[in-house]
Amino acid sequence: MLKSSYLQRIYDQTLARDPDQPEFHQAVMEFLESIDLVIDQHPQYEQCGLLERFVEPERVISFRVPWVDDQGKVQVNRGYRVQFNSAIGPYKGGLRFHPTVNLSILKFLGFEQILKNSLTGLPMGGAKGGSDFDPKGKSDAEVMRFCQSFMTELSRHIGQFVDVPAGDINVGAREIGYLYGQYRRMRNSVDAGVLTGKGLSFGGSLVRTEATGYGLCYLTQEMLKCMKGDSFEGKTVAISGSGNVAIFACQKAMELGGKVVAMSDSTGYIHDPDGIKLDVVKSIKLERRGRIQEYADQVPGSSYTKGFQGIWTIPCDIALPCATQNEIDGKIARIIIANGTIAVAEGANMPCRPEAIEAFIQAGVLFAPAKAANAGGVATSGLEMCQNSARYSWSFEEVDQKLKDIMINIFHNAYDTSVRYGVPGNLLVGANLAAFDKVADAMMAQGII
Ligand code: NDP
């Protein structure tokens, strides 16, 4: 129950309007609980219906994606784009291709994206999109035909000043390449700023591939330093997932002196007490699109166990959930706490359920919420847009330094805000309030739209 009757009404209306969207409700509630602390200081928000507008997407697009498989059979998937909020800049957010994709998941991701993008300090609104298409087991030609069909419709709704999609689960360099190719063909325009995460030969930015994982570790390192006088040095680390975010989080955590002992995919996890050999993981996951189980066949001394949530039974000092939403519930959180973990930082979006976050905060485990911790990906997408606009590209070191600066700023912004509102160290509240402040200002200034 929220303290403010206005906020409770917003939540009740959200539930009543779309009762079948649990992930979206969860994201809205997490945000409203933070705003509850300060809403009394802003009576103008209620007068202007600010939060009613904030929880309703500006536009939701849903469309048919027909394509032909390798057997010549017609397949039909559903495509979406949720253009949630453009008060501070063009809509910006990734595309996810996964059988679980539905409006609830895309609205939660789009909603989070508004706040995350605000935290980066760059002028980007919030959006998310994708399809229930599953690229697993599909040939390159099938993935290409699907991407071309998806973009044929999506191209009507995006543009460098309108909406700039990027990757997310199962949308990496291959998919972005096909999507961009089709956009360019349809528009007869080399409009590189329309998508981010592009290949380096056609307008992509150095460090974009590594950015979310690297950024996660930069922010975690700053959190450890400022809140505990500590660092990655000599720490054991467990990382769920073995996709884009997980792999580059692993790389940076090791560079910073940590020892990564466990990783996973959707079917199980590997444990390597001597430290994960990242080149083996990269070759399985990035080159062959294989299963993480193969790691245990190749690396003596390591083991594979079925079931992706079991990874959190492995003791670690630092936990970096980098797979998907709601993988850590209250029960798993208690195992993580009992194992003596000192910090949890979310690489994935909303990987921890509310009761897990509550348990970490109560137990004094440092907790970095996704909208702060994984903002490095979209921040570097913002830097890719800058480079595309300037028809220029920066060196790896330049982009990496800018990414590092942005992540350190995000930590301090969230931390200082938590102190200002009397909940020192609660980075969830700090990040929500710091992010919302800017979007609310912009929405108030632009009138009732
Ligand atoms: P990838 O597709 O590259 O990797 C996803 C990883 O998570 C894979 O190992 C996959 O296993 C695993 N996974 C996917 N779905 C599930 C599931 N339902 N249960 C358990 N494991 C699962 O995606 P990314 O690394 O890009 O994204 C990971 C997370 O990070 C997502 O929450 C995404 O929204 C978030 N994120 C990504 C950003 C980016 O720049 N890419 C930016 C900010 C956030 P398998 O191989 O078996 O499918």
XYZ file of C-alpha atoms in Angstrom, residues 61-449:
389
model
C 2.514 -0.235 -32.329
C 1.732 -3.894 -32.970
C 2.133 -5.489 -36.361
C 2.189 -8.728 -38.351
C 5.594 -10.088 -39.400
C 5.177 -12.675 -42.172
C 8.258 -14.511 -43.473
C 9.108 -17.703 -45.332
C 11.186 -20.425 -43.645
C 13.795 -22.639 -45.336
C 11.133 -25.256 -46.118
C 9.119 -22.660 -48.026
C 6.443 -22.495 -45.324
C 4.920 -19.142 -44.362
C 5.468 -18.182 -40.711
C 3.775 -15.291 -38.940
C 5.164 -13.589 -35.853
C 4.001 -10.522 -33.984
C 6.145 -7.381 -33.866
C 5.861 -4.458 -31.437
C 7.264 -1.053 -30.672
C 6.320 0.689 -27.441
C 7.171 4.402 -27.804
C 6.835 5.277 -24.163
C 8.090 8.785 -23.556
C 9.883 11.347 -25.749
C 9.882 14.339 -23.381
C 13.685 14.577 -23.218
C 14.678 13.204 -26.631
C 13.833 10.758 -29.418
C 12.514 7.395 -28.272
C 15.440 5.068 -27.628
C 15.577 1.442 -26.531
C 16.351 -2.047 -27.728
C 14.579 -4.754 -29.688
C 14.139 -8.196 -28.111
C 13.448 -11.341 -30.136
C 12.291 -14.094 -27.776
C 9.247 -16.374 -27.575
C 8.300 -14.814 -24.218
C 7.989 -11.297 -25.681
C 4.583 -9.727 -25.068
C 3.229 -6.266 -24.267
C 3.696 -6.649 -20.523
C 7.420 -7.317 -20.920
C 7.927 -4.580 -23.515
C 6.010 -2.014 -21.465
C 8.081 -2.808 -18.369
C 11.272 -2.520 -20.407
C 10.136 0.700 -22.109
C 9.127 2.224 -18.786
C 12.493 1.380 -17.207
C 14.208 2.738 -20.288
C 12.733 6.231 -19.781
C 14.410 6.479 -16.381
C 17.641 4.775 -17.433
C 18.088 7.061 -20.415
C 17.470 10.103 -18.250
C 20.207 8.951 -15.847
C 22.793 8.846 -18.630
C 22.529 12.641 -18.930
C 22.015 12.311 -22.700
C 18.868 13.548 -24.492
C 17.089 10.230 -25.115
C 13.470 9.256 -24.477
C 12.334 5.728 -23.635
C 11.070 2.905 -25.871
C 11.322 -0.847 -26.359
C 10.257 -3.263 -29.044
C 10.689 -6.721 -30.430
C 8.929 -9.866 -31.443
C 7.963 -13.320 -30.221
C 10.257 -14.692 -32.965
C 12.836 -17.175 -31.641
C 16.143 -17.037 -33.566
C 17.364 -20.190 -31.796
C 17.745 -23.015 -34.311
C 16.979 -20.737 -37.294
C 19.383 -20.465 -40.220
C 21.070 -17.141 -41.069
C 18.825 -16.876 -44.128
C 15.690 -17.306 -41.993
C 16.894 -14.686 -39.505
C 17.595 -12.324 -42.415
C 14.157 -12.807 -43.966
C 12.506 -12.277 -40.596
C 14.521 -9.080 -39.926
C 13.689 -7.723 -43.379
C 9.979 -8.292 -42.869
C 10.103 -6.830 -39.339
C 11.883 -3.695 -40.569
C 9.561 -3.279 -43.565
C 6.827 -2.308 -41.092
C 8.984 -0.796 -38.332
C 10.676 1.612 -40.774
C 7.476 3.696 -40.972
C 7.707 4.489 -37.272
C 11.396 5.216 -36.625
C 14.056 7.749 -37.640
C 17.079 9.465 -36.136
C 14.905 12.285 -34.732
C 11.943 10.051 -33.911
C 12.915 6.666 -32.519
C 16.290 4.888 -32.515
C 16.152 1.136 -31.749
C 19.144 -1.028 -30.734
C 19.728 -4.653 -29.669
C 18.591 -6.625 -26.637
C 18.121 -10.350 -25.992
C 18.815 -12.262 -29.241
C 19.331 -9.067 -31.215
C 23.060 -8.609 -31.739
C 25.371 -7.532 -34.556
C 23.911 -9.989 -37.078
C 20.308 -8.874 -36.552
C 21.155 -5.140 -36.414
C 23.041 -5.522 -39.716
C 20.022 -7.096 -41.461
C 17.628 -4.567 -39.919
C 19.779 -1.618 -40.958
C 20.235 -2.999 -44.490
C 16.493 -3.227 -44.983
C 15.889 0.249 -43.512
C 18.468 1.757 -45.872
C 16.927 -0.012 -48.863
C 13.381 1.077 -48.012
C 14.294 4.700 -47.339
C 16.963 5.073 -50.021
C 18.905 6.920 -47.359
C 22.128 6.212 -45.509
C 20.565 7.308 -42.254
C 23.040 5.676 -39.859
C 21.606 7.400 -36.784
C 18.403 5.367 -37.030
C 19.801 2.290 -35.285
C 22.635 1.766 -32.823
C 24.842 -1.257 -32.272
C 25.762 -1.193 -35.968
C 28.861 -2.844 -37.399
C 32.003 -0.703 -37.335
C 32.128 -0.542 -41.147
C 28.744 1.221 -41.378
C 28.585 3.727 -38.554
C 28.882 1.620 -35.414
C 30.793 2.887 -32.397
C 33.812 1.254 -30.825
C 32.985 -0.057 -27.315
C 29.227 -0.412 -28.051
C 29.534 -4.215 -28.020
C 31.333 -4.194 -24.677
C 29.488 -1.214 -23.186
C 26.746 -2.732 -21.033
C 29.036 -5.266 -19.372
C 31.929 -2.829 -18.987
C 29.615 -0.112 -17.687
C 28.143 -2.521 -15.144
C 31.618 -3.181 -13.740
C 32.610 0.515 -13.755
C 29.541 1.384 -11.696
C 30.000 -1.614 -9.383
C 33.648 -0.683 -8.828
C 32.659 2.893 -7.894
C 29.927 1.601 -5.566
C 32.390 -0.750 -3.843
C 34.944 2.044 -3.511
C 32.612 4.732 -2.182
C 30.308 2.641 -0.013
C 32.720 0.001 1.288
C 36.265 1.163 0.591
C 36.663 -1.967 -1.513
C 37.075 -3.123 -5.140
C 36.874 -6.149 -7.479
C 40.457 -7.070 -6.579
C 40.626 -10.647 -5.234
C 36.826 -11.105 -5.225
C 34.943 -14.122 -6.575
C 32.195 -13.181 -9.008
C 29.157 -15.095 -10.334
C 27.502 -13.877 -13.532
C 24.236 -15.284 -14.835
C 23.762 -15.437 -18.592
C 26.428 -15.841 -21.240
C 25.213 -13.341 -23.797
C 26.411 -9.875 -24.692
C 26.099 -8.316 -21.233
C 27.432 -11.325 -19.294
C 30.470 -11.912 -21.518
C 31.764 -8.342 -21.360
C 30.943 -8.033 -17.656
C 33.094 -11.135 -17.189
C 35.924 -9.598 -19.218
C 35.935 -6.317 -17.262
C 35.463 -7.984 -13.853
C 38.580 -10.067 -14.558
C 40.531 -7.026 -15.784
C 39.660 -5.312 -12.503
C 41.107 -8.228 -10.517
C 38.007 -10.339 -9.875
C 37.774 -14.104 -10.410
C 34.603 -15.118 -12.254
C 33.687 -18.646 -11.168
C 30.215 -19.216 -12.656
C 28.146 -18.350 -15.745
C 24.903 -19.738 -17.196
C 22.432 -19.847 -20.054
C 18.729 -20.606 -20.098
C 19.273 -24.328 -19.571
C 21.973 -24.531 -16.889
C 25.151 -23.154 -15.352
C 28.876 -23.857 -15.290
C 31.149 -23.679 -12.261
C 34.879 -23.286 -12.719
C 36.620 -22.773 -9.344
C 39.877 -21.864 -11.146
C 38.200 -18.967 -12.950
C 36.159 -18.982 -16.163
C 38.201 -19.180 -19.385
C 36.410 -16.456 -21.287
C 37.864 -17.366 -24.682
C 36.104 -20.752 -24.390
C 32.775 -19.098 -23.506
C 33.181 -16.622 -26.374
C 33.897 -19.370 -28.855
C 30.837 -21.387 -27.731
C 28.416 -18.477 -27.477
C 29.580 -15.802 -29.908
C 31.090 -17.922 -32.679
C 29.048 -21.145 -32.634
C 25.819 -20.015 -30.888
C 26.167 -23.208 -28.800
C 25.131 -24.219 -25.286
C 27.100 -23.313 -22.144
C 27.144 -27.029 -21.235
C 29.915 -27.500 -23.844
C 32.280 -25.553 -21.557
C 32.428 -28.421 -19.036
C 33.354 -30.858 -21.834
C 36.274 -28.640 -22.842
C 37.679 -27.357 -19.534
C 38.970 -29.912 -16.990
C 38.018 -29.126 -13.393
C 34.793 -27.350 -14.353
C 31.269 -28.726 -14.034
C 27.854 -28.169 -15.617
C 24.524 -28.387 -13.785
C 21.065 -28.215 -15.350
C 18.700 -25.423 -14.267
C 19.736 -21.793 -14.679
C 18.738 -20.566 -11.201
C 21.126 -22.987 -9.468
C 24.007 -20.637 -10.304
C 23.113 -18.594 -7.229
C 23.966 -21.481 -4.879
C 27.653 -20.961 -5.795
C 29.236 -18.725 -3.139
C 30.508 -15.409 -4.519
C 31.514 -11.984 -3.194
C 29.898 -10.139 -6.096
C 26.750 -11.268 -7.938
C 26.034 -9.881 -11.403
C 22.710 -11.163 -12.756
C 22.956 -10.588 -16.524
C 20.391 -12.972 -18.091
C 16.756 -11.934 -17.839
C 13.978 -10.528 -15.633
C 12.875 -12.037 -12.297
C 15.594 -14.685 -12.040
C 16.313 -13.913 -8.364
C 13.371 -14.285 -5.985
C 13.283 -13.981 -2.176
C 14.434 -17.568 -1.630
C 17.447 -17.211 -3.906
C 18.245 -13.820 -2.359
C 18.434 -15.465 1.071
C 20.922 -18.030 -0.314
C 23.031 -15.226 -1.806
C 23.001 -13.335 1.512
C 23.819 -16.471 3.527
C 26.805 -17.088 1.231
C 28.289 -13.745 2.325
C 27.888 -11.826 -0.970
C 28.769 -8.162 -0.459
C 27.325 -6.642 -3.643
C 24.632 -7.373 -6.216
C 24.550 -5.282 -9.393
C 21.875 -5.828 -12.049
C 23.242 -6.253 -15.577
C 19.921 -7.571 -16.877
C 16.711 -5.566 -16.641
C 14.765 -6.280 -13.423
C 16.518 -9.614 -12.681
C 15.677 -9.278 -8.971
C 12.112 -9.524 -7.721
C 10.998 -6.824 -5.234
C 11.271 -9.164 -2.231
C 14.853 -10.005 -3.233
C 15.804 -6.315 -3.426
C 14.200 -5.714 -0.042
C 16.179 -8.623 1.433
C 19.500 -7.311 0.039
C 18.897 -3.812 1.366
C 17.823 -5.118 4.804
C 20.919 -7.344 4.987
C 23.257 -4.473 4.078
C 24.279 -6.031 0.750
C 25.201 -3.243 -1.688
C 22.571 -3.192 -4.424
C 22.858 -1.423 -7.789
C 19.540 -1.352 -9.710
C 19.448 -2.061 -13.444
C 18.423 1.399 -14.543
C 21.706 2.695 -13.143
C 23.953 -0.354 -13.430
C 23.247 -1.380 -17.022
C 22.845 2.119 -18.484
C 26.269 1.864 -20.136
C 24.801 0.177 -23.209
C 22.320 2.889 -24.020
C 24.807 5.589 -23.000
C 27.235 4.283 -25.606
C 24.375 4.075 -28.092
C 23.924 7.791 -27.368
C 27.617 8.267 -28.115
C 27.151 6.309 -31.362
C 24.361 8.745 -32.315
C 26.692 11.697 -31.575
C 29.364 10.225 -33.842
C 26.834 9.520 -36.616
C 25.563 13.115 -36.460
C 29.110 14.450 -36.618
C 30.093 11.997 -39.435
C 33.066 11.074 -37.268
C 34.302 8.246 -35.074
C 36.183 8.330 -31.812
C 38.928 5.927 -30.713
C 38.268 2.990 -28.387
C 39.993 4.822 -25.538
C 37.927 7.984 -26.037
C 34.589 6.152 -25.996
C 35.660 3.934 -23.092
C 36.669 6.977 -21.030
C 33.349 8.707 -21.760
C 31.504 5.512 -20.761
C 33.482 5.298 -17.523
C 32.756 8.951 -16.705
C 29.035 8.461 -17.376
C 28.828 5.376 -15.112
C 30.695 7.098 -12.293
C 28.365 10.096 -12.625
C 25.311 7.854 -12.552
C 26.512 6.229 -9.321
C 27.122 9.596 -7.636
C 23.861 11.049 -8.886
C 21.915 8.079 -7.468
C 23.934 7.992 -4.245
C 23.721 11.744 -3.571
C 19.993 11.703 -4.270
C 19.526 8.828 -1.806
C 21.321 10.889 0.841
C 19.262 14.005 0.027
C 15.996 12.125 0.561
C 17.054 10.455 3.815
C 17.690 6.923 2.531
C 21.494 6.974 2.222
C 22.869 4.156 0.094
C 19.465 3.097 -1.255
C 20.475 3.380 -4.904
C 17.111 2.127 -6.133
C 15.313 5.106 -4.648
C 18.197 7.420 -5.561
C 18.212 6.317 -9.203
C 14.427 6.522 -9.564
C 14.224 10.011 -8.066
C 17.235 11.431 -9.886
C 16.007 10.040 -13.212
C 12.398 11.116 -12.788
C 13.280 14.681 -11.801
C 14.568 15.507 -15.272
C 11.729 13.821 -17.184
C 9.107 15.410 -14.911
C 10.634 18.868 -15.471
C 10.506 18.379 -19.232
C 6.924 17.100 -19.162
C 5.778 19.986 -16.941
C 7.442 22.531 -19.218
C 5.852 21.099 -22.370
C 2.220 21.264 -21.209
C -0.519 18.645 -21.160
C 0.437 16.434 -24.104
